[in-house]
mmCIF file of N, CA and C in Angstrom:
data_model
loop_
_atom_site.group_PDB
_atom_site.id
_atom_site.type_symbol
_atom_site.label_atom_id
_atom_site.label_comp_id
_atom_site.label_asym_id
_atom_site.label_seq_id
_atom_site.Cartn_x
_atom_site.Cartn_y
_atom_site.Cartn_z
ATOM 1 N N UNK U 1 -11.884 -64.916 -6.387
ATOM 2 C CA UNK U 1 -12.765 -64.502 -6.741
ATOM 3 C C UNK U 1 -13.919 -65.285 -6.222
ATOM 4 N N UNK U 2 -14.808 -64.831 -5.471
ATOM 5 C CA UNK U 2 -16.321 -65.271 -4.905
ATOM 6 C C UNK U 2 -17.182 -66.105 -5.919
ATOM 7 N N UNK U 3 -17.973 -66.902 -5.639
ATOM 8 C CA UNK U 3 -18.727 -67.481 -6.263
ATOM 9 C C UNK U 3 -19.831 -66.406 -6.930
ATOM 10 N N UNK U 4 -20.327 -65.385 -5.845
ATOM 11 C CA UNK U 4 -21.194 -64.624 -6.395
ATOM 12 C C UNK U 4 -20.606 -63.541 -7.333
ATOM 13 N N UNK U 5 -19.110 -63.235 -7.116
ATOM 14 C CA UNK U 5 -18.594 -62.393 -8.395
ATOM 15 C C UNK U 5 -18.632 -62.907 -9.293
ATOM 16 N N UNK U 6 -18.463 -64.392 -9.593
ATOM 17 C CA UNK U 6 -18.595 -65.021 -10.911
ATOM 18 C C UNK U 6 -19.897 -65.241 -11.711
ATOM 19 N N UNK U 7 -21.095 -65.181 -10.727
ATOM 20 C CA UNK U 7 -22.269 -65.290 -11.280
ATOM 21 C C UNK U 7 -22.480 -63.758 -11.960
ATOM 22 N N UNK U 8 -22.299 -62.883 -11.308
ATOM 23 C CA UNK U 8 -22.237 -61.504 -11.186
ATOM 24 C C UNK U 8 -21.963 -61.150 -12.703
ATOM 25 N N UNK U 9 -20.599 -61.472 -13.044
ATOM 26 C CA UNK U 9 -19.885 -61.415 -14.142
ATOM 27 C C UNK U 9 -20.367 -61.868 -15.289
ATOM 28 N N UNK U 10 -20.999 -63.396 -15.043
ATOM 29 C CA UNK U 10 -21.706 -63.943 -16.151
ATOM 30 C C UNK U 10 -22.640 -63.091 -16.744
ATOM 31 N N UNK U 11 -23.615 -63.065 -15.479
ATOM 32 C CA UNK U 11 -24.781 -62.046 -15.678
ATOM 33 C C UNK U 11 -24.860 -60.828 -16.572
ATOM 34 N N UNK U 12 -23.618 -60.234 -16.595
ATOM 35 C CA UNK U 12 -23.029 -58.991 -16.977
ATOM 36 C C UNK U 12 -22.535 -59.407 -18.394
ATOM 37 N N UNK U 13 -21.837 -60.152 -18.502
ATOM 38 C CA UNK U 13 -22.035 -60.676 -19.614
ATOM 39 C C UNK U 13 -22.813 -60.933 -20.876
ATOM 40 N N UNK U 14 -23.968 -61.579 -20.378
ATOM 41 C CA UNK U 14 -25.184 -62.042 -20.909
ATOM 42 C C UNK U 14 -26.194 -60.935 -21.262
ATOM 43 N N UNK U 15 -25.794 -59.797 -20.408
ATOM 44 C CA UNK U 15 -26.740 -58.478 -20.676
ATOM 45 C C UNK U 15 -26.031 -57.737 -21.505
ATOM 46 N N UNK U 16 -24.638 -57.584 -21.412
ATOM 47 C CA UNK U 16 -23.907 -56.987 -22.446
ATOM 48 C C UNK U 16 -23.771 -57.361 -23.823
ATOM 49 N N UNK U 17 -24.159 -58.692 -24.125
ATOM 50 C CA UNK U 17 -24.109 -59.195 -25.390
ATOM 51 C C UNK U 17 -25.679 -59.124 -26.297
ATOM 52 N N UNK U 18 -26.694 -58.768 -25.357
ATOM 53 C CA UNK U 18 -27.818 -58.308 -25.478
ATOM 54 C C UNK U 18 -27.651 -57.194 -26.232
ATOM 55 N N UNK U 19 -27.167 -56.231 -25.244
ATOM 56 C CA UNK U 19 -27.331 -54.824 -25.956
ATOM 57 C C UNK U 19 -26.203 -54.591 -27.157
ATOM 58 N N UNK U 20 -25.352 -55.550 -27.326
ATOM 59 C CA UNK U 20 -24.477 -55.522 -28.790
ATOM 60 C C UNK U 20 -25.384 -56.005 -29.815
ATOM 61 N N UNK U 21 -26.102 -57.306 -29.572
ATOM 62 C CA UNK U 21 -27.034 -57.953 -30.291
ATOM 63 C C UNK U 21 -28.111 -56.776 -30.818
ATOM 64 N N UNK U 22 -28.635 -56.141 -30.129
ATOM 65 C CA UNK U 22 -29.530 -55.048 -30.319
ATOM 66 C C UNK U 22 -29.261 -53.834 -31.012
ATOM 67 N N UNK U 23 -27.879 -53.080 -30.712
ATOM 68 C CA UNK U 23 -27.206 -52.551 -31.482
ATOM 69 C C UNK U 23 -26.777 -52.957 -32.890
ATOM 70 N N UNK U 24 -26.397 -53.802 -32.783
ATOM 71 C CA UNK U 24 -26.037 -54.453 -34.311
ATOM 72 C C UNK U 24 -27.341 -54.626 -35.282
ATOM 73 N N UNK U 25 -28.428 -55.008 -34.715
ATOM 74 C CA UNK U 25 -29.707 -55.665 -35.357
ATOM 75 C C UNK U 25 -30.388 -54.046 -35.980
ATOM 76 N N UNK U 26 -30.505 -53.318 -34.979
ATOM 77 C CA UNK U 26 -31.305 -52.066 -35.460
ATOM 78 C C UNK U 26 -30.289 -51.468 -36.369
ATOM 79 N N UNK U 27 -29.111 -51.391 -36.555
ATOM 80 C CA UNK U 27 -28.292 -50.626 -37.653
ATOM 81 C C UNK U 27 -28.030 -51.458 -38.734
ATOM 82 N N UNK U 28 -28.610 -52.600 -38.469
ATOM 83 C CA UNK U 28 -28.430 -53.491 -40.140
ATOM 84 C C UNK U 28 -29.790 -53.231 -40.333
ATOM 85 N N UNK U 29 -30.766 -53.063 -39.959
ATOM 86 C CA UNK U 29 -32.142 -53.090 -39.779
ATOM 87 C C UNK U 29 -32.212 -51.146 -40.447
ATOM 88 N N UNK U 30 -31.368 -50.685 -40.248
ATOM 89 C CA UNK U 30 -31.403 -49.311 -40.794
ATOM 90 C C UNK U 30 -30.807 -49.015 -41.967
ATOM 91 N N UNK U 31 -29.532 -49.785 -42.038
ATOM 92 C CA UNK U 31 -29.134 -50.099 -43.324
ATOM 93 C C UNK U 31 -29.662 -50.715 -44.643
ATOM 94 N N UNK U 32 -30.672 -51.648 -44.213
ATOM 95 C CA UNK U 32 -31.292 -52.311 -45.261
ATOM 96 C C UNK U 32 -32.199 -51.574 -45.574
ATOM 97 N N UNK U 33 -33.213 -50.824 -44.724
ATOM 98 C CA UNK U 33 -34.183 -49.966 -45.178
ATOM 99 C C UNK U 33 -33.626 -48.821 -46.076
ATOM 100 N N UNK U 34 -32.408 -47.858 -45.621
ATOM 101 C CA UNK U 34 -31.793 -46.786 -46.394
ATOM 102 C C UNK U 34 -31.644 -48.009 -47.792
ATOM 103 N N UNK U 35 -31.145 -48.957 -47.940
ATOM 104 C CA UNK U 35 -30.981 -49.526 -49.327
ATOM 105 C C UNK U 35 -31.931 -49.757 -50.031
ATOM 106 N N UNK U 36 -33.183 -50.217 -49.187
ATOM 107 C CA UNK U 36 -34.272 -50.425 -50.208
ATOM 108 C C UNK U 36 -34.960 -49.311 -50.360
ATOM 109 N N UNK U 37 -34.737 -47.892 -50.188
ATOM 110 C CA UNK U 37 -35.388 -46.874 -50.297
ATOM 111 C C UNK U 37 -36.434 -46.922 -49.987
ATOM 112 N N UNK U 38 -36.896 -47.324 -48.390
ATOM 113 C CA UNK U 38 -38.093 -47.320 -47.763
ATOM 114 C C UNK U 38 -38.278 -45.981 -47.252
ATOM 115 N N UNK U 39 -37.303 -45.215 -46.705
ATOM 116 C CA UNK U 39 -37.913 -44.185 -46.214
ATOM 117 C C UNK U 39 -38.153 -42.813 -47.404
ATOM 118 N N UNK U 40 -37.943 -43.084 -48.639
ATOM 119 C CA UNK U 40 -38.389 -42.374 -49.866
ATOM 120 C C UNK U 40 -39.664 -42.268 -49.652
ATOM 121 N N UNK U 41 -39.978 -43.565 -49.843
ATOM 122 C CA UNK U 41 -41.341 -44.150 -50.009
ATOM 123 C C UNK U 41 -42.387 -43.405 -48.999
ATOM 124 N N UNK U 42 -41.986 -44.022 -47.868
ATOM 125 C CA UNK U 42 -42.442 -43.327 -46.419
ATOM 126 C C UNK U 42 -42.862 -41.907 -46.348
ATOM 127 N N UNK U 43 -41.848 -41.270 -47.299
ATOM 128 C CA UNK U 43 -41.792 -39.643 -47.257
ATOM 129 C C UNK U 43 -43.001 -39.306 -48.156
ATOM 130 N N UNK U 44 -42.775 -39.888 -49.159
ATOM 131 C CA UNK U 44 -44.040 -39.875 -49.959
ATOM 132 C C UNK U 44 -45.317 -40.368 -49.778
ATOM 133 N N UNK U 45 -45.603 -41.509 -49.097
ATOM 134 C CA UNK U 45 -46.747 -41.304 -48.444
ATOM 135 C C UNK U 45 -47.177 -40.296 -47.066
ATOM 136 N N UNK U 46 -46.424 -40.150 -46.545
ATOM 137 C CA UNK U 46 -46.422 -38.739 -45.532
ATOM 138 C C UNK U 46 -47.094 -37.915 -46.009
ATOM 139 N N UNK U 47 -46.670 -37.711 -47.004
ATOM 140 C CA UNK U 47 -46.945 -36.354 -47.953
ATOM 141 C C UNK U 47 -48.328 -36.557 -49.050
ATOM 142 N N UNK U 48 -48.634 -37.641 -49.010
ATOM 143 C CA UNK U 48 -50.058 -38.428 -49.433
ATOM 144 C C UNK U 48 -51.146 -37.290 -48.510
ATOM 145 N N UNK U 49 -50.448 -37.913 -47.066
ATOM 146 C CA UNK U 49 -51.725 -37.931 -45.979
ATOM 147 C C UNK U 49 -51.660 -36.225 -45.149
ATOM 148 N N UNK U 50 -50.583 -35.708 -45.349
ATOM 149 C CA UNK U 50 -50.678 -34.271 -45.314
ATOM 150 C C UNK U 50 -49.848 -33.621 -46.170
ATOM 151 N N UNK U 51 -50.396 -32.312 -46.636
ATOM 152 C CA UNK U 51 -49.446 -31.965 -47.735
ATOM 153 C C UNK U 51 -48.635 -30.861 -47.360
ATOM 154 N N UNK U 52 -48.416 -30.545 -46.029
ATOM 155 C CA UNK U 52 -47.974 -29.591 -45.348
ATOM 156 C C UNK U 52 -46.492 -30.229 -44.794
ATOM 157 N N UNK U 53 -45.462 -29.499 -44.852
ATOM 158 C CA UNK U 53 -44.046 -30.132 -44.371
ATOM 159 C C UNK U 53 -44.363 -30.476 -43.188
ATOM 160 N N UNK U 54 -44.756 -29.797 -42.063
ATOM 161 C CA UNK U 54 -44.409 -30.197 -40.730
ATOM 162 C C UNK U 54 -45.452 -31.565 -40.281
ATOM 163 N N UNK U 55 -46.668 -31.569 -40.706
ATOM 164 C CA UNK U 55 -47.311 -32.775 -40.524
ATOM 165 C C UNK U 55 -46.627 -33.971 -40.947
ATOM 166 N N UNK U 56 -46.509 -33.526 -42.146
ATOM 167 C CA UNK U 56 -45.952 -34.782 -42.887
ATOM 168 C C UNK U 56 -44.911 -35.391 -42.374
ATOM 169 N N UNK U 57 -43.777 -34.227 -41.769
ATOM 170 C CA UNK U 57 -42.385 -35.133 -41.026
ATOM 171 C C UNK U 57 -43.091 -35.602 -39.937
ATOM 172 N N UNK U 58 -44.184 -35.299 -39.282
ATOM 173 C CA UNK U 58 -44.453 -35.539 -37.599
ATOM 174 C C UNK U 58 -44.973 -37.404 -38.005
ATOM 175 N N UNK U 59 -45.788 -37.131 -39.156
ATOM 176 C CA UNK U 59 -46.506 -38.875 -39.585
ATOM 177 C C UNK U 59 -45.131 -39.836 -39.851
ATOM 178 N N UNK U 60 -44.409 -39.076 -40.719
ATOM 179 C CA UNK U 60 -43.145 -39.775 -41.076
ATOM 180 C C UNK U 60 -42.039 -40.366 -39.625
ATOM 181 N N UNK U 61 -41.790 -39.573 -38.878
ATOM 182 C CA UNK U 61 -41.475 -39.900 -37.710
ATOM 183 C C UNK U 61 -42.353 -41.178 -36.718
ATOM 184 N N UNK U 62 -43.291 -40.605 -36.952
ATOM 185 C CA UNK U 62 -44.348 -41.488 -35.759
ATOM 186 C C UNK U 62 -44.377 -42.949 -36.620
ATOM 187 N N UNK U 63 -44.360 -43.035 -37.977
ATOM 188 C CA UNK U 63 -44.224 -44.432 -38.328
ATOM 189 C C UNK U 63 -43.061 -45.311 -38.477
ATOM 190 N N UNK U 64 -41.772 -44.047 -38.715
ATOM 191 C CA UNK U 64 -40.510 -45.093 -38.267
ATOM 192 C C UNK U 64 -40.484 -45.065 -36.877
ATOM 193 N N UNK U 65 -40.812 -44.861 -35.701
ATOM 194 C CA UNK U 65 -41.149 -44.669 -34.304
ATOM 195 C C UNK U 65 -41.927 -46.309 -34.223
ATOM 196 N N UNK U 66 -42.871 -46.281 -34.928
ATOM 197 C CA UNK U 66 -43.807 -47.620 -34.654
ATOM 198 C C UNK U 66 -42.757 -48.932 -35.367
ATOM 199 N N UNK U 67 -42.384 -48.722 -36.404
ATOM 200 C CA UNK U 67 -41.441 -49.705 -37.094
ATOM 201 C C UNK U 67 -40.374 -50.105 -36.082
ATOM 202 N N UNK U 68 -39.731 -49.197 -35.505
ATOM 203 C CA UNK U 68 -38.355 -49.601 -35.043
ATOM 204 C C UNK U 68 -38.763 -50.305 -33.316
ATOM 205 N N UNK U 69 -40.079 -49.348 -32.818
ATOM 206 C CA UNK U 69 -40.312 -49.782 -31.917
ATOM 207 C C UNK U 69 -40.993 -51.514 -31.690
ATOM 208 N N UNK U 70 -41.677 -51.663 -32.804
ATOM 209 C CA UNK U 70 -42.185 -52.902 -32.932
ATOM 210 C C UNK U 70 -41.206 -54.311 -33.094
ATOM 211 N N UNK U 71 -40.191 -53.979 -34.254
ATOM 212 C CA UNK U 71 -39.067 -54.416 -34.147
ATOM 213 C C UNK U 71 -38.143 -54.520 -32.992
ATOM 214 N N UNK U 72 -38.225 -54.010 -31.978
ATOM 215 C CA UNK U 72 -37.638 -53.981 -31.040
ATOM 216 C C UNK U 72 -38.059 -54.647 -29.745
ATOM 217 N N UNK U 73 -39.369 -54.648 -29.710
ATOM 218 C CA UNK U 73 -40.256 -55.145 -28.544
ATOM 219 C C UNK U 73 -39.787 -56.692 -28.520
ATOM 220 N N UNK U 74 -39.760 -57.600 -28.971
ATOM 221 C CA UNK U 74 -39.193 -58.940 -28.579
ATOM 222 C C UNK U 74 -37.964 -59.224 -27.763
ATOM 223 N N UNK U 75 -37.083 -57.834 -28.250
ATOM 224 C CA UNK U 75 -35.611 -57.992 -27.641
ATOM 225 C C UNK U 75 -35.848 -57.123 -26.539
ATOM 226 N N UNK U 76 -36.793 -56.298 -26.065
ATOM 227 C CA UNK U 76 -37.064 -55.687 -24.780
ATOM 228 C C UNK U 76 -37.580 -56.500 -23.916
ATOM 229 N N UNK U 77 -38.417 -57.198 -24.366
ATOM 230 C CA UNK U 77 -39.226 -58.132 -23.599
ATOM 231 C C UNK U 77 -38.223 -59.066 -23.304
ATOM 232 N N UNK U 78 -37.369 -59.803 -23.784
ATOM 233 C CA UNK U 78 -36.491 -60.457 -23.753
ATOM 234 C C UNK U 78 -35.383 -60.268 -22.469
ATOM 235 N N UNK U 79 -34.685 -58.956 -22.641
ATOM 236 C CA UNK U 79 -34.071 -58.425 -21.938
ATOM 237 C C UNK U 79 -34.529 -57.777 -20.687
ATOM 238 N N UNK U 80 -35.689 -57.276 -20.360
ATOM 239 C CA UNK U 80 -35.981 -56.388 -19.444
ATOM 240 C C UNK U 80 -36.971 -57.712 -18.611
ATOM 241 N N UNK U 81 -37.384 -58.285 -19.339
ATOM 242 C CA UNK U 81 -38.293 -59.299 -18.291
ATOM 243 C C UNK U 81 -37.688 -60.718 -18.039
ATOM 244 N N UNK U 82 -37.446 -61.553 -19.156
ATOM 245 C CA UNK U 82 -36.881 -62.696 -18.831
ATOM 246 C C UNK U 82 -35.247 -63.057 -18.135
ATOM 247 N N UNK U 83 -34.411 -61.768 -18.833
ATOM 248 C CA UNK U 83 -33.489 -61.363 -18.389
ATOM 249 C C UNK U 83 -33.326 -61.184 -16.788
ATOM 250 N N UNK U 84 -34.150 -60.100 -16.432
ATOM 251 C CA UNK U 84 -34.112 -59.674 -14.941
ATOM 252 C C UNK U 84 -34.771 -60.583 -14.158
ATOM 253 N N UNK U 85 -35.668 -61.190 -14.563
ATOM 254 C CA UNK U 85 -36.573 -62.341 -13.363
ATOM 255 C C UNK U 85 -35.788 -63.271 -13.726
ATOM 256 N N UNK U 86 -35.971 -64.406 -14.880
ATOM 257 C CA UNK U 86 -35.370 -65.691 -14.371
ATOM 258 C C UNK U 86 -33.994 -65.808 -14.499
ATOM 259 N N UNK U 87 -33.256 -65.332 -15.113
ATOM 260 C CA UNK U 87 -32.075 -65.261 -14.990
ATOM 261 C C UNK U 87 -31.054 -64.575 -13.642
ATOM 262 N N UNK U 88 -31.769 -63.546 -13.246
ATOM 263 C CA UNK U 88 -31.371 -63.267 -11.850
ATOM 264 C C UNK U 88 -31.804 -64.212 -10.812
ATOM 265 N N UNK U 89 -32.752 -64.461 -10.973
ATOM 266 C CA UNK U 89 -32.736 -65.948 -9.749
ATOM 267 C C UNK U 89 -31.989 -66.800 -10.052
ATOM 268 N N UNK U 90 -31.740 -67.440 -11.204
ATOM 269 C CA UNK U 90 -30.935 -68.589 -11.568
ATOM 270 C C UNK U 90 -29.806 -68.029 -11.008
ATOM 271 N N UNK U 91 -28.965 -67.071 -11.049
ATOM 272 C CA UNK U 91 -27.739 -66.640 -10.504
ATOM 273 C C UNK U 91 -27.536 -66.438 -9.072
ATOM 274 N N UNK U 92 -28.899 -65.977 -8.670
ATOM 275 C CA UNK U 92 -29.158 -65.494 -7.572
ATOM 276 C C UNK U 92 -28.376 -64.186 -7.069
ATOM 277 N N UNK U 93 -28.802 -63.366 -7.919
ATOM 278 C CA UNK U 93 -28.403 -62.081 -7.915
ATOM 279 C C UNK U 93 -29.683 -61.192 -7.349
ATOM 280 N N UNK U 94 -29.414 -59.867 -7.011
ATOM 281 C CA UNK U 94 -30.743 -59.030 -6.406
ATOM 282 C C UNK U 94 -30.432 -57.638 -7.184
ATOM 283 N N UNK U 95 -31.550 -56.578 -7.250
ATOM 284 C CA UNK U 95 -31.092 -55.140 -7.805
ATOM 285 C C UNK U 95 -30.668 -54.519 -6.560
ATOM 286 N N UNK U 96 -31.006 -54.893 -5.325
ATOM 287 C CA UNK U 96 -29.928 -53.894 -3.999
ATOM 288 C C UNK U 96 -28.833 -53.897 -4.467
ATOM 289 N N UNK U 97 -28.445 -52.599 -3.914
ATOM 290 C CA UNK U 97 -26.821 -52.021 -4.119
ATOM 291 C C UNK U 97 -25.731 -52.437 -2.925
#
């Protein structure tokens, strides 16, 4: 196996482990929010803002999206920016096929 293939495998292993960490982290966060009954409180909050079901559902979805995207942002920055720029240069890999 050539040196480039070894570096590419190591890079792929790092990237795979980040995606696995991200999946486990989001799953555990979801379980924690369910166990803490967070979504029921968010549902009540959504209905205080909008008493009709459809707008309350949209508010619920929007707030849930904001929470999960805020929590995901540091991992996304690491995996998309730091890993793609710094680690690829370290392993001398390119995006070209």
